[in-house]
Amino acid sequence: MTAAPATPRATARLQFHKDFPLDAAVPLVPYFAKLGISHLYASPILKARPGSTHGYDIVDPNRINPELGGEEALARLVAALRAHGMGLILDIVPNHMGVGGADNGWWLDVLEWGRQSPFAAFFDIDWDPPDPALRDTLLAPFLGAPYGTVLESGDLAIHFEAESGKFFARYFEHRFPLAPRSYADLLTATGDPMLEGFAQTFRSLGTAEGGRDAVRAASGLALDMLARHAGTPEGAAQVAAILAAHDPKEEVGRARLHALLSQQNYRLAWWRAATDEINWRRFFDVTSLAGLQIERPPVFEATHALILKLYADGLIDGVRVDHVDGLADPRSYCRKLRRRLHALEAQRPADVPPGPALLVVEKILAPHEKLRRDWMVDGTSGYNFMDEVAGVLHDPAGAEPLAELWHLNTGRPRDFGEEAREARRQILRYNLASELNGTAAALRRIADRDLATRDFTLTAIRRALTEVLVHFPAYRSYLGIAGRSEADRRLLDWAMAGARRTVRATERPLLELLDAWLGGDPPKGLPPAQRRERLRAAVRFQQLSAPVAAKSVEDTSFYRYGRLISRNEVGSEPSHFAVTPAAFHAGSRERQRHFPRELLATATHDHKRGEDTRARLAVLSELPDEWATTLTRWTRLNAVLKKEVEGEPAPDATDEIMLYQTLIGAWPLELEAADEEGVAALIARVAAWQEKALREAKRRSEWAVPNEAYEAACRDFLTAMLAPDRPSRLREEVVALVHRLSPAGAVNGLAQTLLRCTSPGIPDLYQGTEFWDFSMVDPDNRRPVDFAARQAALDAGEAPAPLLPHWKDGRVKAALVARALALRARRPALFAEGEYVPLEAEGPLGPNLLAFARRREGEVAITAVTRLPARLLGEDGLPLVPPGAWGDTALVLPPALAGLPFRDALADAAPLPESDRIPASVLFARLPVALLDA
């Protein structure tokens, strides 16, 4: 057994759930080891909501999920990994927990004891909200209809748990404990004098001495007594009478039930009330996920105890921190986690890597934004690389004609920024209104402290705050105790400048106050309590700006803006249509200097479309005129298939064009027009994407109130347009365009694969993407993977070049991954620490060649890829530029590299002639990419 490397060479992301538990990965370990993977990278494995398909809805952070096999299964997986010299990276979720239901003990305790619960400070709850009706009360918006309607339905009722002696309200899967103080009224509702003694015991809890712990202990004893009594025939009959007295199906019982529920630490409400009134922080607008106050030391310790133990025991080798921007203070959290992991390194077993642990964060960076280096993390989980590598494969010349084409056909903005700003206003108005109100109220309290500012109303503050959030140019700033950094200053200046253009002139002075309150230097002599108040308000603003950005950009605007949807991807800014080779090189060099252990992703569990779907669609950036002609023809042919819904065509032009792009991007390579079963399966997948896209866009349908008529019309349009008996034979035209784009798309796919495997950072392979990945948004991108086919391809051991004629089956991509990672395994120091050297190409097709060298102490590797190939490919249908098309284009080697005996690691071929110039026709003679080793 060899130890896993301290620095991962390459990771493979696996999505665990009940149908793919930890034991399912054990037989795959030899395959991943042979492929060149050094560490598996697991989705969250702590106990989550039953049936969870993703693991981010954790309900118990101190247990390995039993649906995944529990601790025993984890031990078996780690043993298999260690036997093959591999390690494990774990995705962790410090921002939130799953709530509602009946399985989160901490949450249930808060419902039962309210502010007196030891877990009340674990969750980010505002116990003193602006609404006086919610003082010391938690809004529980888990009802499927208005409260009164639910009461009358009888679906909300009181139940008794014989084992614990507890009464509770139940609404389908939701459990709502009853506060011990309310048991007195509950027990006396039937007028049975024999229960008065029990009732008096619960009444006395309010006067118990000894504080919170004594009250809880006394309550526990009283419940034990009640449970024992309920176990007798007489007690069972009394419990049954109590339940009957609160039967909501009778008017008297319903009144008693309402009176009982009115005494609780929570207020049951329709789920739609959350938008306006919720007084606790959610994950975005998801009411089943409650935010944690991880900045509080007891919360950190309670939620990280098992994670830290797994590291100390040598079962994991690092973590990926989910949604770091949701935390109150990401910098302090990351630094604390780094220190705690470092302190445990000495305790790790001798036969596992001693450290340092890999620590990466899920972070969306704006194009102008850099990850803060003082966080003490190894980098991000790879969205920024995914953006850069996709951007460099798009032709910048296509940006304007495609934007104009989009605008002329839809009437929607050419500029993505305009679309995103409108979406931000909508999200703040409807989806995150309660969070906006809470932040505005926090700022209003600051205004109230000063006679000069107390006349600024809550409504005015909310309007101004909205415009600041609308124009905020990143997910968030990171104000802390030390104040505002220069980077934070620039972000807020940007937002304020935009807000000044759109607020009412009378409220511009209020923007200056907001600027000061949200992180400016407080006045000298300001009392400490008011300083803390300002910091809390600034934190609330920061924890609001992140979900506003995510909901309005990723989950709304990406489904409204269709210039070219390959750029509508997590981590990308569609306004930045393309990345120049110079910018790609600059980003790579910066990563090598500052974050050499950052993950490099091209596909994730959260992507909007698969890496090869994007690669194929990128070809349209090179062919905007051809796409315009096709689009004009298809819209005319299909106009007769549209229906009218609410006086408008269905689908409208926006949804129609994005549907076409999705079809041609996701169409399987070997799916022919005559394959009825295959086309039907694709239509089902696209229809699922379409429903999600329509609802996420929030234009003509939405999750809260689906427009079933519009959705049905769009679904019918999709089916009819691909009907096999259409005279227009559009299905054949779609297939023809897919065949036209796919060879160039495959060149792009192979290019981004090699760039991921050899660039500075740690390449991350998302499950199944060894073969072509033409997936769509989740759950399509989480379908079961045929690992047997991938293992068979790897076992065959073929080099990529001989597989190119059979490129449609995906084996050429898998072989490229294997060869590239094999070189990385042979020369780990070169790829982990080697200098990054951009290389230039000369000749007429110089811009179509992207290359760089990695160099360290006599070791050298050169990566070269073909870019923008659409107009260069031959007529043979291969993803390879004919040698003659390159002319005298050549890769120029600097003096330090000239004359070295290079051999292409991707091909079983003779060494290249030693020279200071490598002709592109030689470099790409058998493959559209090359990996030279010297």
Short mmCIF file of C-alpha atoms in Angstrom, two decimals, residues 225-503:
data_model
loop_
_atom_site.label_atom_id
_atom_site.label_comp_id
_atom_site.label_asym_id
_atom_site.label_seq_id
_atom_site.Cartn_x
_atom_site.Cartn_y
_atom_site.Cartn_z
CA MET A 225 -44.47 10.55 34.53
CA LEU A 226 -47.00 11.34 31.82
CA ALA A 227 -45.61 8.59 29.57
CA ARG A 228 -45.90 6.03 32.35
CA HIS A 229 -49.43 7.14 33.14
CA ALA A 230 -50.41 6.99 29.47
CA GLY A 231 -49.26 3.38 29.48
CA THR A 232 -52.10 2.43 31.81
CA PRO A 233 -55.59 1.76 30.45
CA GLU A 234 -56.96 4.72 32.33
CA GLY A 235 -54.18 7.03 31.09
CA ALA A 236 -54.56 5.85 27.51
CA ALA A 237 -58.26 6.70 27.62
CA GLN A 238 -57.48 10.16 29.00
CA VAL A 239 -54.94 10.81 26.24
CA ALA A 240 -57.49 9.72 23.66
CA ALA A 241 -60.00 12.15 25.17
CA ILE A 242 -57.48 14.99 25.01
CA LEU A 243 -56.81 14.29 21.33
CA ALA A 244 -60.55 14.14 20.64
CA ALA A 245 -61.05 17.46 22.41
CA HIS A 246 -58.62 19.05 19.94
CA ASP A 247 -60.02 17.35 16.85
CA PRO A 248 -59.95 20.04 14.13
CA LYS A 249 -62.84 18.41 12.30
CA GLU A 250 -65.18 19.73 14.98
CA GLU A 251 -65.65 23.47 15.47
CA VAL A 252 -65.03 23.31 19.24
CA GLY A 253 -61.96 21.13 18.76
CA ARG A 254 -60.67 23.42 16.05
CA ALA A 255 -60.98 26.42 18.37
CA ARG A 256 -59.12 24.55 21.12
CA LEU A 257 -56.42 23.52 18.67
CA HIS A 258 -55.98 27.09 17.48
CA ALA A 259 -55.80 28.35 21.09
CA LEU A 260 -53.16 25.72 21.83
CA LEU A 261 -51.10 26.54 18.75
CA SER A 262 -51.26 30.24 19.63
CA GLN A 263 -49.25 29.51 22.78
CA GLN A 264 -46.30 28.00 20.94
CA ASN A 265 -42.84 29.41 20.23
CA TYR A 266 -43.68 29.37 16.55
CA ARG A 267 -46.47 30.65 14.35
CA LEU A 268 -47.63 28.18 11.75
CA ALA A 269 -48.18 29.80 8.37
CA TRP A 270 -48.74 29.17 4.68
CA TRP A 271 -45.45 28.65 2.89
CA ARG A 272 -46.06 31.78 0.79
CA ALA A 273 -45.87 33.92 3.94
CA ALA A 274 -42.13 33.26 4.05
CA THR A 275 -41.50 35.71 1.23
CA ASP A 276 -42.75 38.66 3.25
CA GLU A 277 -42.47 37.74 6.92
CA ILE A 278 -39.88 35.05 7.62
CA ASN A 279 -37.65 36.04 10.54
CA TRP A 280 -34.82 33.57 10.07
CA ARG A 281 -32.20 33.30 7.37
CA ARG A 282 -32.77 30.70 4.70
CA PHE A 283 -30.54 29.29 1.99
CA PHE A 284 -31.56 31.65 -0.80
CA ASP A 285 -35.38 31.42 -0.72
CA VAL A 286 -35.54 27.75 0.22
CA THR A 287 -37.60 27.50 3.40
CA SER A 288 -36.54 23.90 4.07
CA LEU A 289 -32.93 25.05 4.62
CA ALA A 290 -32.20 27.27 7.64
CA GLY A 291 -29.04 29.36 7.98
CA LEU A 292 -26.58 28.62 10.79
CA GLN A 293 -24.60 31.13 12.83
CA ILE A 294 -21.35 29.30 12.23
CA GLU A 295 -19.41 32.34 13.49
CA ARG A 296 -20.48 31.42 17.03
CA PRO A 297 -17.84 29.09 18.56
CA PRO A 298 -20.35 26.57 20.01
CA VAL A 299 -22.02 26.26 16.61
CA PHE A 300 -18.70 25.71 14.85
CA GLU A 301 -17.69 23.04 17.34
CA ALA A 302 -21.03 21.23 17.23
CA THR A 303 -21.22 21.18 13.43
CA HIS A 304 -17.56 20.37 12.79
CA ALA A 305 -16.81 17.82 15.49
CA LEU A 306 -17.27 14.80 13.20
CA ILE A 307 -15.58 16.47 10.23
CA LEU A 308 -12.49 17.27 12.30
CA LYS A 309 -12.49 13.77 13.77
CA LEU A 310 -12.60 12.25 10.29
CA TYR A 311 -9.54 14.29 9.40
CA ALA A 312 -7.69 13.47 12.62
CA ASP A 313 -8.43 9.77 12.13
CA GLY A 314 -7.09 9.87 8.58
CA LEU A 315 -10.41 9.12 6.88
CA ILE A 316 -10.50 12.35 4.87
CA ASP A 317 -7.70 14.50 3.48
CA GLY A 318 -9.43 17.81 2.96
CA VAL A 319 -12.73 19.61 2.50
CA ARG A 320 -14.65 21.66 0.00
CA VAL A 321 -16.71 24.33 1.79
CA ASP A 322 -20.14 24.78 0.25
CA HIS A 323 -21.62 28.29 -0.21
CA VAL A 324 -18.94 30.15 1.71
CA ASP A 325 -20.59 33.46 0.78
CA GLY A 326 -23.55 32.61 2.99
CA LEU A 327 -21.45 32.88 6.14
CA ALA A 328 -21.35 36.02 8.24
CA ASP A 329 -17.56 36.18 8.07
CA PRO A 330 -16.05 33.81 5.48
CA ARG A 331 -12.51 35.02 6.17
CA SER A 332 -12.63 34.23 9.88
CA TYR A 333 -14.35 30.92 9.26
CA CYS A 334 -11.81 29.75 6.69
CA ARG A 335 -8.84 30.82 8.80
CA LYS A 336 -10.29 29.07 11.85
CA LEU A 337 -10.94 25.89 9.90
CA ARG A 338 -7.41 25.98 8.48
CA ARG A 339 -5.92 26.36 11.95
CA ARG A 340 -8.02 23.54 13.36
CA LEU A 341 -7.08 21.19 10.52
CA HIS A 342 -3.41 22.12 10.88
CA ALA A 343 -3.49 21.42 14.62
CA LEU A 344 -4.80 17.90 13.93
CA GLU A 345 -2.08 16.93 11.48
CA ALA A 346 0.14 15.48 14.21
CA GLN A 347 -2.69 13.14 15.28
CA ARG A 348 -3.19 11.57 11.87
CA PRO A 349 -2.05 7.96 11.39
CA ALA A 350 1.46 7.51 10.09
CA ASP A 351 0.32 5.78 6.90
CA VAL A 352 -1.81 8.68 5.62
CA PRO A 353 -0.73 12.05 4.21
CA PRO A 354 0.35 14.30 7.10
CA GLY A 355 -1.10 17.42 5.50
CA PRO A 356 -1.65 20.16 4.84
CA ALA A 357 -5.32 19.40 4.26
CA LEU A 358 -6.84 20.57 1.01
CA LEU A 359 -9.22 23.43 1.79
CA VAL A 360 -11.18 24.87 -1.13
CA VAL A 361 -14.32 26.98 -1.16
CA GLU A 362 -17.32 27.13 -3.45
CA LYS A 363 -17.09 30.74 -4.58
CA ILE A 364 -18.46 32.57 -7.62
CA LEU A 365 -15.99 35.26 -8.65
CA ALA A 366 -17.03 38.25 -10.73
CA PRO A 367 -14.81 38.87 -13.79
CA HIS A 368 -12.97 41.67 -11.97
CA GLU A 369 -12.85 39.87 -8.62
CA LYS A 370 -9.98 37.93 -7.04
CA LEU A 371 -10.22 35.37 -4.28
CA ARG A 372 -8.95 36.92 -1.05
CA ARG A 373 -5.52 35.52 -0.30
CA ASP A 374 -5.76 36.16 3.43
CA TRP A 375 -8.50 33.52 3.81
CA MET A 376 -5.79 30.81 4.06
CA VAL A 377 -7.60 28.55 1.56
CA ASP A 378 -6.15 26.66 -1.39
CA GLY A 379 -8.53 28.25 -3.86
CA THR A 380 -12.01 27.74 -5.21
CA SER A 381 -13.76 24.55 -6.28
CA GLY A 382 -13.20 25.47 -9.91
CA TYR A 383 -16.01 27.61 -11.32
CA ASN A 384 -13.57 30.36 -12.31
CA PHE A 385 -11.45 27.94 -14.33
CA MET A 386 -14.60 26.54 -15.94
CA ASP A 387 -15.41 30.07 -17.09
CA GLU A 388 -11.90 30.81 -18.36
CA VAL A 389 -11.44 27.59 -20.31
CA ALA A 390 -14.89 27.85 -21.90
CA GLY A 391 -14.38 31.53 -22.70
CA VAL A 392 -11.11 30.99 -24.54
CA LEU A 393 -12.91 28.55 -26.87
CA HIS A 394 -15.50 31.16 -27.91
CA ASP A 395 -14.89 33.49 -30.83
CA PRO A 396 -15.16 37.12 -29.64
CA ALA A 397 -16.17 38.16 -33.15
CA GLY A 398 -19.50 36.41 -32.63
CA ALA A 399 -20.52 38.48 -29.62
CA GLU A 400 -22.13 41.46 -31.37
CA PRO A 401 -23.89 39.70 -34.25
CA LEU A 402 -25.35 37.11 -31.87
CA ALA A 403 -26.49 39.84 -29.46
CA GLU A 404 -28.17 41.71 -32.31
CA LEU A 405 -29.79 38.50 -33.56
CA TRP A 406 -31.15 37.82 -30.08
CA HIS A 407 -32.51 41.34 -29.65
CA LEU A 408 -34.15 41.48 -33.09
CA ASN A 409 -35.93 38.18 -32.59
CA THR A 410 -37.04 38.64 -28.99
CA GLY A 411 -37.07 42.36 -28.25
CA ARG A 412 -35.15 41.61 -25.06
CA PRO A 413 -31.96 43.47 -24.07
CA ARG A 414 -28.76 42.93 -26.01
CA ASP A 415 -26.81 43.46 -22.78
CA PHE A 416 -26.98 40.79 -20.11
CA GLY A 417 -26.36 43.37 -17.39
CA GLU A 418 -29.68 45.07 -18.16
CA GLU A 419 -31.47 41.72 -17.94
CA ALA A 420 -29.77 40.91 -14.64
CA ARG A 421 -30.63 44.25 -13.04
CA GLU A 422 -34.31 43.82 -13.83
CA ALA A 423 -34.17 40.30 -12.40
CA ARG A 424 -32.57 41.62 -9.22
CA ARG A 425 -35.45 44.03 -8.70
CA GLN A 426 -37.93 41.22 -9.22
CA ILE A 427 -36.15 38.87 -6.81
CA LEU A 428 -36.02 41.57 -4.13
CA ARG A 429 -39.65 42.43 -4.69
CA TYR A 430 -41.04 38.90 -4.58
CA ASN A 431 -38.60 36.17 -3.55
CA LEU A 432 -36.41 37.83 -0.92
CA ALA A 433 -38.74 40.58 0.28
CA SER A 434 -38.57 39.45 3.91
CA GLU A 435 -34.77 39.42 3.87
CA LEU A 436 -34.77 42.89 2.30
CA ASN A 437 -37.23 44.13 4.92
CA GLY A 438 -35.10 42.73 7.72
CA THR A 439 -31.94 44.38 6.42
CA ALA A 440 -33.75 47.69 5.90
CA ALA A 441 -35.09 47.46 9.45
CA ALA A 442 -31.57 46.93 10.80
CA LEU A 443 -30.45 50.09 8.98
CA ARG A 444 -33.54 51.95 10.16
CA ARG A 445 -32.54 51.23 13.77
CA ILE A 446 -29.17 52.87 13.04
CA ALA A 447 -30.90 55.89 11.53
CA ASP A 448 -33.04 56.18 14.65
CA ARG A 449 -29.97 56.65 16.83
CA ASP A 450 -29.14 60.07 15.37
CA LEU A 451 -31.40 63.12 15.36
CA ALA A 452 -29.98 64.08 11.98
CA THR A 453 -31.07 60.82 10.34
CA ARG A 454 -34.12 59.63 12.24
CA ASP A 455 -36.53 61.09 9.68
CA PHE A 456 -35.37 58.69 6.98
CA THR A 457 -38.24 56.24 6.82
CA LEU A 458 -38.11 52.48 6.57
CA THR A 459 -39.72 52.68 3.13
CA ALA A 460 -37.12 55.15 1.85
CA ILE A 461 -34.27 53.06 3.22
CA ARG A 462 -35.72 49.97 1.57
CA ARG A 463 -35.97 51.75 -1.81
CA ALA A 464 -32.38 52.99 -1.66
CA LEU A 465 -31.09 49.68 -0.39
CA THR A 466 -32.81 47.93 -3.28
CA GLU A 467 -30.94 50.03 -5.83
CA VAL A 468 -27.59 49.38 -4.11
CA LEU A 469 -28.26 45.65 -4.32
CA VAL A 470 -29.43 45.92 -7.92
CA HIS A 471 -26.11 47.44 -8.95
CA PHE A 472 -23.81 45.41 -6.69
CA PRO A 473 -21.11 44.03 -9.02
CA ALA A 474 -20.20 40.83 -7.15
CA TYR A 475 -21.79 38.31 -4.86
CA ARG A 476 -20.79 40.23 -1.75
CA SER A 477 -18.21 42.21 0.16
CA TYR A 478 -16.37 40.96 3.25
CA LEU A 479 -16.52 43.65 5.88
CA GLY A 480 -15.25 42.43 9.23
CA ILE A 481 -14.23 43.76 12.60
CA ALA A 482 -11.17 45.33 10.98
CA GLY A 483 -13.40 47.40 8.69
CA ARG A 484 -13.57 47.67 4.93
CA SER A 485 -10.72 46.62 2.67
CA GLU A 486 -9.80 48.45 -0.50
CA ALA A 487 -11.44 45.68 -2.54
CA ASP A 488 -14.64 46.08 -0.52
CA ARG A 489 -14.43 49.82 -0.99
CA ARG A 490 -14.33 49.43 -4.77
CA LEU A 491 -17.33 47.10 -4.79
CA LEU A 492 -19.47 49.45 -2.75
CA ASP A 493 -18.33 52.48 -4.76
CA TRP A 494 -19.43 50.66 -7.92
CA ALA A 495 -22.82 49.84 -6.43
CA MET A 496 -23.34 53.37 -5.12
CA ALA A 497 -22.44 54.89 -8.48
CA GLY A 498 -25.05 52.74 -10.18
CA ALA A 499 -27.65 53.42 -7.50
CA ARG A 500 -27.20 57.19 -7.88
CA ARG A 501 -28.34 56.89 -11.49
CA THR A 502 -31.56 55.07 -10.62
CA VAL A 503 -32.75 56.29 -7.20
#
